[in-house]
Coordinates of C-alpha atoms in Angstrom, one line a residue:
Chain A
X1 CA 9.2 27.0 0.0
X2 CA 7.3 26.6 2.8
X3 CA 5.9 30.1 3.0
X4 CA 4.7 28.9 -0.6
X5 CA 3.0 25.8 0.5
X6 CA 1.4 27.4 3.4
X7 CA -0.5 30.3 0.9
X8 CA -4.1 30.1 0.8
X9 CA -4.4 30.0 -3.0
X10 CA -1.6 27.3 -3.3
X11 CA -3.2 25.3 -0.5
X12 CA -6.6 25.4 -2.2
X13 CA -5.2 24.2 -5.6
X14 CA -2.8 21.8 -4.4
X15 CA 1.3 22.1 -4.2
X16 CA 1.6 19.2 -6.6
X17 CA -1.0 20.6 -9.1
X18 CA 0.9 24.0 -9.2
X19 CA 3.6 22.1 -9.9
X20 CA 2.1 20.1 -12.6
X21 CA 0.5 23.0 -14.4
X22 CA 4.0 24.6 -14.2
X23 CA 5.5 21.7 -16.2
X24 CA 2.9 21.8 -18.7
X25 CA 3.8 25.7 -19.5
X26 CA 7.5 25.0 -19.6
X27 CA 7.1 22.1 -21.8
X28 CA 5.3 24.4 -24.2
X29 CA 8.0 26.9 -23.8
X30 CA 10.9 24.1 -24.5
X31 CA 8.8 22.7 -27.6
X32 CA 8.0 26.4 -28.8
X33 CA 11.9 27.4 -28.8
X34 CA 13.3 24.0 -29.9
X35 CA 10.7 23.2 -32.7
X36 CA 12.2 25.7 -35.3
X37 CA 15.9 25.1 -34.2
X38 CA 15.7 21.1 -34.5
X39 CA 13.2 21.1 -37.4
X40 CA 13.7 23.8 -39.8
X41 CA 10.2 25.3 -41.2
X42 CA 8.3 23.7 -38.4
X43 CA 6.3 25.6 -35.7
X44 CA 4.9 24.4 -32.4
X45 CA 3.2 27.5 -31.3
X46 CA 0.0 27.0 -34.1
X47 CA -3.6 26.3 -33.6
X48 CA -3.2 22.9 -35.4
X49 CA -0.4 21.5 -33.3
X50 CA -2.6 22.7 -30.1
X51 CA -5.7 20.9 -31.6
X52 CA -3.3 17.8 -32.5
X53 CA -2.3 17.8 -28.6
X54 CA -6.0 17.9 -27.6
X55 CA -6.8 15.1 -30.0
X56 CA -4.4 12.9 -28.1
X57 CA -5.6 14.4 -24.6
X58 CA -8.9 13.4 -25.5
X59 CA -8.6 9.7 -25.4
X60 CA -5.8 9.4 -23.0
X61 CA -7.4 11.6 -20.5
X62 CA -10.7 9.3 -20.6
X63 CA -8.6 6.4 -19.9
X64 CA -6.6 8.3 -17.2
X65 CA -10.0 9.0 -15.4
X66 CA -11.2 5.4 -15.7
X67 CA -7.8 3.8 -14.3
X68 CA -8.1 6.4 -11.5
X69 CA -10.8 4.7 -10.0
X70 CA -9.1 1.1 -10.4
X71 CA -5.9 2.6 -8.7
X72 CA -8.0 4.4 -5.8
X73 CA -9.2 0.7 -5.1
X74 CA -5.6 -0.2 -4.9
X75 CA -5.9 -2.2 -8.0
X76 CA -4.5 -1.7 -11.7
X77 CA -5.9 -2.2 -15.2
X78 CA -3.3 -2.7 -17.9
X79 CA -5.6 -4.0 -20.5
X80 CA -7.1 -0.1 -21.5
X81 CA -5.4 0.6 -24.3
X82 CA -6.1 -3.0 -26.2
X83 CA -9.8 -2.7 -24.8
X84 CA -10.2 0.9 -26.3
X85 CA -8.8 -0.7 -29.7
X86 CA -10.9 -3.6 -29.4
X87 CA -14.0 -1.5 -29.0
X88 CA -12.9 1.0 -31.8
X89 CA -12.4 -1.9 -34.0
X90 CA -15.2 -3.9 -33.5
X91 CA -17.9 -1.0 -33.3
X92 CA -16.3 0.3 -36.5
X93 CA -16.7 -3.1 -38.3
X94 CA -20.2 -3.0 -37.5
X95 CA -20.4 0.1 -38.9
X96 CA -18.5 -0.2 -42.2
X97 CA -19.2 -3.9 -43.0
X98 CA -22.5 -4.5 -41.7
X99 CA -24.2 -1.1 -42.1
X100 CA -25.4 -1.1 -38.4
X101 CA -26.4 2.7 -37.6
X102 CA -23.8 4.6 -36.2
X103 CA -25.4 5.6 -32.8
X104 CA -25.9 1.9 -32.1
X105 CA -22.1 1.0 -33.2
X106 CA -21.2 4.1 -30.5
X107 CA -23.4 2.2 -28.0
X108 CA -21.5 -1.2 -28.9
X109 CA -18.2 0.7 -28.4
X110 CA -19.2 1.8 -24.7
X111 CA -20.7 -2.0 -24.4
X112 CA -17.4 -3.7 -25.2
X113 CA -15.4 -1.5 -22.7
X114 CA -18.2 -2.0 -20.0
X115 CA -17.9 -5.8 -20.7
X116 CA -14.3 -6.0 -20.2
X117 CA -14.3 -3.8 -17.3
X118 CA -16.8 -6.1 -15.8
X119 CA -14.8 -9.2 -16.8
X120 CA -11.8 -7.5 -14.9
X121 CA -13.9 -6.6 -11.8
X122 CA -15.5 -9.8 -11.4
X123 CA -12.3 -11.7 -11.3
X124 CA -10.6 -9.3 -9.2
X125 CA -13.3 -8.5 -6.6
X126 CA -15.3 -12.0 -6.8
X127 CA -12.3 -14.5 -7.9
X128 CA -9.6 -12.5 -5.9
X129 CA -6.9 -12.8 -8.8
X130 CA -4.4 -10.3 -8.8
X131 CA -5.5 -7.3 -10.8
X132 CA -2.4 -7.1 -13.0
X133 CA -2.4 -10.6 -13.9
X134 CA -6.4 -10.3 -14.9
X135 CA -5.7 -7.1 -16.7
X136 CA -2.6 -8.6 -18.9
X137 CA -5.0 -11.5 -19.6
X138 CA -7.7 -9.4 -20.9
X139 CA -5.3 -7.4 -22.9
X140 CA -4.5 -10.6 -24.6
X141 CA -8.1 -11.4 -25.1
X142 CA -9.0 -7.7 -26.6
X143 CA -6.1 -7.9 -28.7
X144 CA -7.1 -11.2 -30.0
X145 CA -10.8 -10.4 -30.5
X146 CA -10.0 -7.1 -32.1
X147 CA -7.9 -8.8 -34.7
X148 CA -10.3 -12.2 -35.0
X149 CA -13.6 -9.9 -35.6
X150 CA -11.8 -7.6 -38.2
X151 CA -9.8 -10.7 -39.9
X152 CA -6.7 -8.9 -38.9
X153 CA -7.6 -5.7 -41.1
X154 CA -7.7 -1.9 -40.3
X155 CA -10.8 -0.2 -39.8
X156 CA -11.4 3.3 -41.3
X157 CA -14.3 5.0 -39.5
X158 CA -16.4 7.6 -42.0
X159 CA -14.2 10.8 -42.5
X160 CA -15.4 14.2 -42.7
X161 CA -18.2 14.8 -45.6
X162 CA -19.5 11.3 -45.0
X163 CA -23.3 11.1 -44.0
X164 CA -22.4 9.2 -40.9
X165 CA -19.2 11.7 -40.0
X166 CA -21.5 13.4 -37.5
X167 CA -19.8 11.5 -34.6
X168 CA -16.5 13.4 -35.5
X169 CA -18.4 16.6 -33.6
X170 CA -17.8 14.9 -30.6
X171 CA -14.2 16.1 -31.1
X172 CA -14.4 19.2 -32.9
X173 CA -17.1 21.3 -34.3
X174 CA -16.7 24.5 -36.0
X175 CA -13.0 24.8 -34.9
X176 CA -14.5 24.5 -31.4
X177 CA -13.0 21.8 -29.3
X178 CA -16.1 19.9 -28.0
X179 CA -13.9 17.1 -26.8
X180 CA -12.2 19.4 -24.3
X181 CA -15.7 20.6 -22.9
X182 CA -17.1 16.9 -22.8
X183 CA -13.6 15.9 -21.5
X184 CA -14.0 18.6 -18.5
X185 CA -17.9 17.8 -18.0
X186 CA -16.9 14.0 -17.5
X187 CA -14.1 14.8 -15.1
X188 CA -16.4 16.9 -13.0
X189 CA -18.7 14.1 -12.9
X190 CA -16.1 11.5 -11.8
X191 CA -14.7 14.2 -9.2
X192 CA -18.2 14.1 -8.0
X193 CA -18.5 10.5 -7.8
X194 CA -15.1 9.8 -6.3
X195 CA -15.4 12.5 -3.7
X196 CA -19.1 13.3 -2.9
X197 CA -20.9 9.9 -3.3
X198 CA -20.9 6.7 -1.0
X199 CA -19.7 4.9 -3.8
X200 CA -16.4 7.0 -4.3
X201 CA -15.8 6.9 -0.4
X202 CA -16.2 3.0 -1.0
X203 CA -13.7 2.9 -3.5
X204 CA -11.3 5.1 -1.9
X205 CA -11.5 3.5 1.6
X206 CA -11.3 -0.1 -0.2
X207 CA -7.8 1.3 -1.5
X208 CA -6.5 2.2 2.0
X209 CA -8.0 -0.5 4.3
X210 CA -10.2 -3.0 2.6
X211 CA -10.4 -5.1 5.5
X212 CA -11.8 -2.5 7.6
X213 CA -14.5 -1.5 5.0
X214 CA -15.5 -5.2 4.8
X215 CA -15.8 -5.5 8.3
X216 CA -18.0 -2.1 8.6
X217 CA -20.7 -4.0 6.6
X218 CA -19.8 -2.7 3.2
X219 CA -20.2 -5.0 0.1
X220 CA -16.1 -4.3 -1.1
X221 CA -16.4 -7.0 -3.9
X222 CA -19.6 -4.9 -5.3
X223 CA -18.1 -1.7 -5.3
X224 CA -14.6 -2.9 -6.1
X225 CA -16.3 -4.5 -9.4
X226 CA -17.9 -1.1 -10.0
X227 CA -14.5 0.6 -10.2
X228 CA -13.3 -1.5 -13.0
X229 CA -16.9 -1.1 -14.6
X230 CA -16.2 2.6 -14.5
X231 CA -13.1 2.1 -16.1
X232 CA -14.4 -0.1 -18.7
X233 CA -17.0 2.5 -19.5
X234 CA -14.4 5.3 -19.6
X235 CA -12.4 3.2 -22.4
X236 CA -15.4 2.7 -24.3
X237 CA -15.7 6.6 -24.5
X238 CA -11.9 6.8 -25.0
X239 CA -12.7 4.6 -28.2
X240 CA -15.1 7.0 -29.5
X241 CA -13.1 9.9 -29.0
X242 CA -10.0 8.1 -30.6
X243 CA -11.6 7.3 -34.0
X244 CA -13.2 10.8 -33.9
X245 CA -9.9 12.0 -34.0
X246 CA -7.8 9.5 -36.2
X247 CA -10.8 7.6 -37.9
X248 CA -8.5 4.4 -38.5
X249 CA -7.8 1.7 -36.2
X250 CA -5.2 -1.2 -36.6
X251 CA -5.6 -4.2 -34.8
X252 CA -3.2 -5.6 -32.5
X253 CA -2.1 -2.3 -30.9
X254 CA -3.0 -0.2 -27.8
X255 CA -0.5 -1.5 -25.4
X256 CA 1.9 1.7 -25.7
X257 CA -1.3 3.8 -24.2
X258 CA -1.6 1.7 -21.1
X259 CA 1.4 3.3 -19.7
X260 CA 0.5 6.9 -20.7
X261 CA -2.9 6.7 -19.0
X262 CA -1.3 5.1 -15.9
X263 CA 1.6 7.7 -16.1
X264 CA -0.9 10.4 -16.3
X265 CA -2.7 9.1 -13.2
X266 CA 0.4 8.7 -11.3
X267 CA 1.8 12.2 -12.5
X268 CA -1.7 13.7 -11.4
X269 CA -1.0 12.5 -7.7
X270 CA -3.2 9.3 -7.6
X271 CA -1.4 7.1 -4.9
X272 CA -0.1 3.8 -6.2
X273 CA -1.1 2.3 -2.9
X274 CA -4.6 3.3 -3.3
X275 CA -7.0 5.2 -1.1
X276 CA -5.9 8.5 -2.6
X277 CA -6.9 10.1 -6.1
X278 CA -7.2 13.2 -7.9
X279 CA -9.2 13.6 -10.9
X280 CA -7.9 16.9 -11.7
X281 CA -4.4 15.6 -11.4
X282 CA -5.1 12.6 -13.7
X283 CA -6.4 15.2 -16.6
X284 CA -3.6 17.3 -16.1
X285 CA -1.4 14.4 -16.5
X286 CA -3.1 13.5 -20.0
X287 CA -2.3 17.0 -20.9
X288 CA 1.4 16.4 -20.3
X289 CA 1.4 13.2 -21.7
X290 CA -0.4 14.8 -24.9
X291 CA 1.9 17.6 -25.1
X292 CA 4.9 15.8 -25.2
X293 CA 4.0 13.4 -27.8
X294 CA 3.0 16.4 -30.1
X295 CA 6.3 18.1 -29.0
X296 CA 8.3 15.1 -30.0
X297 CA 6.6 15.1 -33.1
X298 CA 6.9 18.6 -34.0
X299 CA 10.5 18.6 -33.6
X300 CA 11.1 15.9 -36.1
X301 CA 11.2 12.7 -34.3
X302 CA 9.7 9.5 -34.6
X303 CA 6.8 8.3 -32.2
X304 CA 9.5 5.5 -31.2
X305 CA 11.1 8.5 -28.7
X306 CA 7.6 9.0 -27.5
X307 CA 7.8 5.5 -26.0
X308 CA 11.1 6.0 -24.9
X309 CA 10.1 9.0 -23.0
X310 CA 6.8 7.6 -21.6
X311 CA 8.8 4.5 -20.4
X312 CA 11.1 7.3 -18.6
X313 CA 8.2 9.3 -17.4
X314 CA 6.3 6.0 -15.8
X315 CA 10.1 5.4 -13.9
X316 CA 10.3 8.7 -12.8
X317 CA 6.7 8.9 -11.3
X318 CA 6.9 5.5 -9.8
X319 CA 10.3 6.1 -8.1
X320 CA 9.2 9.8 -6.9
X321 CA 6.1 8.3 -5.5
X322 CA 8.1 5.6 -3.6
X323 CA 10.7 8.0 -2.4
X324 CA 8.2 10.5 -1.0
X325 CA 6.4 8.0 0.9
X326 CA 9.6 6.3 2.1
X327 CA 11.0 9.9 3.1
X328 CA 8.1 10.8 5.0
X329 CA 7.4 7.4 6.7
Chain B
X1 CA -16.0 0.0 35.9
X2 CA -17.0 -3.7 36.7
X3 CA -15.6 -6.6 35.4
X4 CA -18.6 -7.1 33.2
X5 CA -18.3 -4.0 31.7
X6 CA -14.6 -4.6 31.1
X7 CA -15.4 -8.0 29.2
X8 CA -18.2 -6.1 27.3
X9 CA -15.5 -3.1 26.1
X10 CA -12.7 -5.7 25.2
X11 CA -15.2 -7.9 22.8
X12 CA -15.3 -7.0 19.8
X13 CA -18.2 -9.5 18.1
X14 CA -21.6 -7.7 18.2
X15 CA -23.7 -10.4 19.1
X16 CA -21.2 -11.6 21.8
X17 CA -21.5 -8.0 23.2
X18 CA -25.4 -7.8 23.2
X19 CA -25.1 -11.0 25.0
X20 CA -22.7 -9.8 27.7
X21 CA -25.4 -6.6 28.0
X22 CA -28.2 -8.8 28.7
X23 CA -25.8 -10.4 31.1
X24 CA -25.3 -7.1 32.8
X25 CA -28.8 -6.2 32.6
X26 CA -29.9 -9.6 34.8
X27 CA -27.2 -8.9 37.3
X28 CA -27.7 -5.0 37.7
X29 CA -31.1 -4.2 36.2
X30 CA -31.6 -1.3 34.0
X31 CA -28.9 1.5 34.9
X32 CA -28.2 4.7 33.2
X33 CA -24.7 3.2 32.2
X34 CA -26.4 0.0 30.4
X35 CA -29.0 2.5 28.8
X36 CA -26.1 4.3 27.2
X37 CA -24.3 1.0 26.3
X38 CA -27.3 -0.1 24.5
X39 CA -28.1 3.1 22.7
X40 CA -24.5 3.0 21.7
X41 CA -24.7 -0.6 20.5
X42 CA -27.7 0.1 18.5
X43 CA -26.0 3.2 16.9
X44 CA -23.1 1.2 16.1
X45 CA -24.4 -2.1 14.8
X46 CA -28.0 -1.5 13.4
X47 CA -29.1 -0.1 10.3
X48 CA -32.2 -0.3 8.5
X49 CA -30.9 0.2 5.1
X50 CA -28.9 -2.6 5.5
X51 CA -29.5 -6.3 5.5
X52 CA -25.5 -7.0 6.1
X53 CA -23.9 -6.9 9.8
X54 CA -22.8 -3.4 9.8
X55 CA -20.2 -1.5 12.4
X56 CA -21.0 2.0 11.5
X57 CA -18.7 3.3 14.1
X58 CA -15.7 1.7 12.5
X59 CA -17.2 3.0 9.2
X60 CA -16.9 6.7 10.5
X61 CA -13.5 5.9 11.4
X62 CA -12.8 5.2 7.7
X63 CA -14.7 8.3 6.5
X64 CA -13.2 10.7 8.8
X65 CA -9.5 9.4 7.3
X66 CA -11.1 9.8 3.8
X67 CA -11.8 13.2 4.7
X68 CA -8.7 14.3 5.6
X69 CA -7.8 14.3 2.1
X70 CA -10.7 16.3 0.7
X71 CA -10.7 18.7 3.7
X72 CA -8.0 20.6 2.2
X73 CA -9.7 21.7 -0.9
X74 CA -13.5 21.2 -0.2
X75 CA -13.2 22.5 3.5
X76 CA -16.7 23.7 4.4
X77 CA -18.5 20.1 2.8
X78 CA -15.9 18.1 4.6
X79 CA -16.9 20.3 7.8
X80 CA -20.2 19.2 7.4
X81 CA -19.4 15.5 6.6
X82 CA -17.2 15.5 9.8
X83 CA -19.8 16.9 12.2
X84 CA -22.1 14.3 10.9
X85 CA -19.6 11.5 11.2
X86 CA -19.0 12.7 14.7
X87 CA -22.9 12.4 15.6
X88 CA -22.9 9.1 14.2
X89 CA -20.1 8.2 16.6
X90 CA -22.4 9.1 19.4
X91 CA -20.1 11.9 20.8
X92 CA -23.1 13.9 21.5
X93 CA -25.1 11.3 23.4
X94 CA -22.8 10.9 26.5
X95 CA -23.3 14.3 27.7
X96 CA -26.3 13.5 29.0
X97 CA -25.1 10.6 30.8
X98 CA -22.3 12.9 33.0
X99 CA -19.0 11.6 33.6
X100 CA -19.6 8.0 33.7
X101 CA -21.1 8.3 30.1
X102 CA -18.1 10.1 28.8
X103 CA -16.0 7.1 30.7
X104 CA -18.5 4.6 28.4
X105 CA -18.2 6.6 25.3
X106 CA -14.4 6.3 25.6
X107 CA -14.4 3.0 25.9
X108 CA -16.6 2.3 23.2
X109 CA -14.5 4.6 21.0
X110 CA -11.6 2.9 22.2
X111 CA -13.3 -0.7 21.2
X112 CA -13.9 0.8 17.6
X113 CA -10.3 2.1 17.1
X114 CA -9.0 -1.4 18.6
X115 CA -10.9 -3.1 15.7
X116 CA -9.6 -0.9 13.3
X117 CA -5.9 -1.2 14.5
X118 CA -6.6 -5.2 13.9
X119 CA -7.5 -4.8 10.5
X120 CA -4.4 -3.3 10.0
X121 CA -2.7 -6.1 10.2
X122 CA -4.2 -7.5 7.2
X123 CA -2.7 -7.7 3.9
X124 CA -4.8 -5.1 2.3
X125 CA -3.8 -2.4 4.8
X126 CA 0.0 -3.4 3.4
X127 CA -0.8 -3.1 -0.2
X128 CA 1.6 -1.0 -2.1
X129 CA 2.6 -0.4 -5.9
X130 CA -1.0 -1.4 -7.4
X131 CA -0.6 -4.5 -4.9
X132 CA 2.2 -5.8 -6.5
X133 CA 4.4 -5.3 -3.4
X134 CA 3.6 -5.1 0.1
X135 CA 4.6 -3.1 3.2
X136 CA 7.3 -4.3 5.3
X137 CA 6.4 -5.7 9.0
X138 CA 8.5 -2.9 10.5
X139 CA 7.0 -0.1 8.4
X140 CA 3.6 -1.1 9.5
X141 CA 3.5 1.2 12.6
X142 CA 4.7 4.2 11.0
X143 CA 1.9 3.8 8.6
X144 CA -0.7 3.3 11.0
X145 CA 0.7 6.2 13.2
X146 CA 0.0 8.3 10.4
X147 CA -3.5 7.5 10.4
X148 CA -4.0 7.9 13.8
X149 CA -2.1 11.2 13.6
X150 CA -5.0 12.2 11.1
X151 CA -7.9 11.0 13.1
X152 CA -6.6 12.7 16.5
X153 CA -4.7 15.7 15.5
X154 CA -4.5 16.1 11.6
X155 CA -8.1 16.6 10.6
X156 CA -9.1 18.3 13.6
X157 CA -6.3 21.1 13.3
X158 CA -7.3 20.8 9.7
X159 CA -11.1 21.7 10.1
X160 CA -10.4 23.9 13.6
X161 CA -12.5 21.2 15.1
X162 CA -10.5 20.2 18.0
X163 CA -13.2 20.5 20.8
X164 CA -15.6 18.6 18.8
X165 CA -12.9 15.7 18.4
X166 CA -11.5 15.6 21.7
X167 CA -13.1 12.6 22.7
X168 CA -12.4 10.6 19.5
X169 CA -8.6 12.0 19.5
X170 CA -8.0 10.8 23.3
X171 CA -9.5 7.4 22.6
X172 CA -7.4 7.1 19.6
X173 CA -4.4 8.1 21.2
X174 CA -4.6 6.0 24.1
X175 CA -5.5 2.8 22.3
X176 CA -2.6 3.6 19.9
X177 CA -0.3 4.0 22.5
X178 CA -1.5 1.0 24.7
X179 CA -0.6 -1.4 21.7
X180 CA 2.4 0.1 20.4
X181 CA 5.1 1.1 23.0
X182 CA 6.7 3.6 20.8
X183 CA 3.2 5.0 19.9
X184 CA 3.4 8.5 21.4
X185 CA 7.0 9.1 19.8
X186 CA 5.5 7.9 16.6
X187 CA 2.6 10.3 17.1
X188 CA 5.1 12.9 17.8
X189 CA 7.2 12.4 15.1
X190 CA 4.1 12.5 12.6
X191 CA 3.1 16.1 14.5
X192 CA 6.7 17.4 13.9
X193 CA 6.6 16.5 10.3
X194 CA 4.6 18.8 9.9
X195 CA 1.4 19.0 10.6
X196 CA 2.6 16.5 9.4
X197 CA 2.5 15.3 6.2
X198 CA -0.5 16.9 4.8
X199 CA 0.9 16.3 1.4
X200 CA 1.5 13.1 2.0
X201 CA 0.1 10.0 0.1
X202 CA -1.6 7.1 1.6

C-alpha cells in the first residue's frame, strides 16, 4: 500500500481522490450488473441514464462547490437546498406570472442565492452566531419565502419548444452535456480562487486558526462573510441548473439536498474542522451522489431509498473523517 | 544578549516593542544589532497596503502551513510562494549582520512562533465538526505538534528546501520544545508517523 501511495502519479493526484474515482467506477459496474437483474427490462448503461445522472450532478455539484468554501472556513451551511428551491421558485414565478424577461429572472435567481449567503455570512462573521443555527434559520426562511411568494403552488419553467426555453441549453445542447463543461469551468475558477488567491488563503487559514489570522491583520469578518456569499451565489447557479434539468419546482422542499451537497464535500476530502478543502474532491463527491441516485432509481427502488443511502453516506464519511484524525493524532 | 533585548524579544505587542527599541537606542546608541531589529520590526509590522495593524511574520507562518497542503500537487508554485514567504520573514536580511544577526533573527522568529502558539489556545483553533464540537485540551498539543512539524520538517522536506528553512525550523523546534515538556517527543512521533501525516487532514 505504501508503495502505491508513494508512486509519483498517485502522489500528484492524491490517494484519496484515486480511491473516489475507483468508487465511481465500482458503483457504475455494480449498477450495470444489478439493474437488469433487479428491474427486468431496465438497463443502466444507456446514454439517457448517463445524462440523467449528470443532470443530478450539476446542481449538487454547484452546491457542493459553494459549501466547500464555507466548510473551509470552519463553518457549515445547512440552507443550501431550500435556498436553491426558493431561488428557483421565486425567479420562476416572476417569469411565468409577471412575464419578467428570462435573463432578468436568471439574475434574480443568482441574487436570491447571494442574498441568503450574505445574510448567513453577516450573522456568522459579524454577529458571531454559530453557522449551523444561522443556516438552519435561513433554511426555514427560504422554505417559507418560497411558499409565500408562490402561494404554495409549484412553478414550472418553460419547457422545450417554448421561446423562453433557451436557458435549458445551459444543461444540454444538441446532446452535448454543456452543464458538465460549465460545472468543470466553474470548479476550475473555484480551485484557483481557493488555492491561488489571497482571498482563498485567508478563508483556508480562517478555518485552521482564525485567531492567528486576525492577529496578523487580516479582516477575518470580511473574508468569512465572502465564503458564505460565494456559497450563496453557487446555490443561485445550482437553482438555474436544477430548473434547466427538471423545469418544475415545488415549494417547501429542498432540505434533502443539503445532506447530499455536504456529503459530496466531506467524501471529497474537505475537512469538517476547516482549513483544508478540495474542489476536485467535491466534484467527484457530487458525481458519486448523482450516480447512486440514478442507480437506485434504475434498479426500481423509490427515491426514499436514496435518502436512506445519503444518510448512511454522511454517517460513514463523518465517522471516517473523525476516526482518521483520531488515529493520526 | 542584554536584558533590554531580552525584554524586546519576549514582548509581543508591536507598539511596546517599538518603545523598547527606542529605549535601547537611548541607552546604547545606534548599533548594527539595533539596526537589524528595526529592519525586522518594519518588515513585520509595516504594510503600506493596509491601514490595519499587521503582523506579517505571523501571516507568513500561516501561509507556510497552508502551502504544506498545496505543495503536494502544485509543487512548483508552492516552492515559489514558499521562497517569497521566507523572504518576507527576513531570513535573507540577517546574513549581512554575521552571527549576531542570525541570533537576532532567531529570537524574532521565536517571538513569532510564540505568538502563534498562543493563538493555538483560542477556541477557534480547537474547532471540530463544522464548529459543533471542540478539541479536548489534552488533544491540543498533538495538533499543535503537527503544525510545528509541518513548519520545521514537513514542508522543507516536501519542497526539498531544508537549507532555506533552517533558521525557521530551528526557531520553531526550540520555541515549541521550550513551551511543551514533551515537545521533542511529539515532534519525533510526527516524524515517525510518516513523513508524517502527509495525507492528514487539519
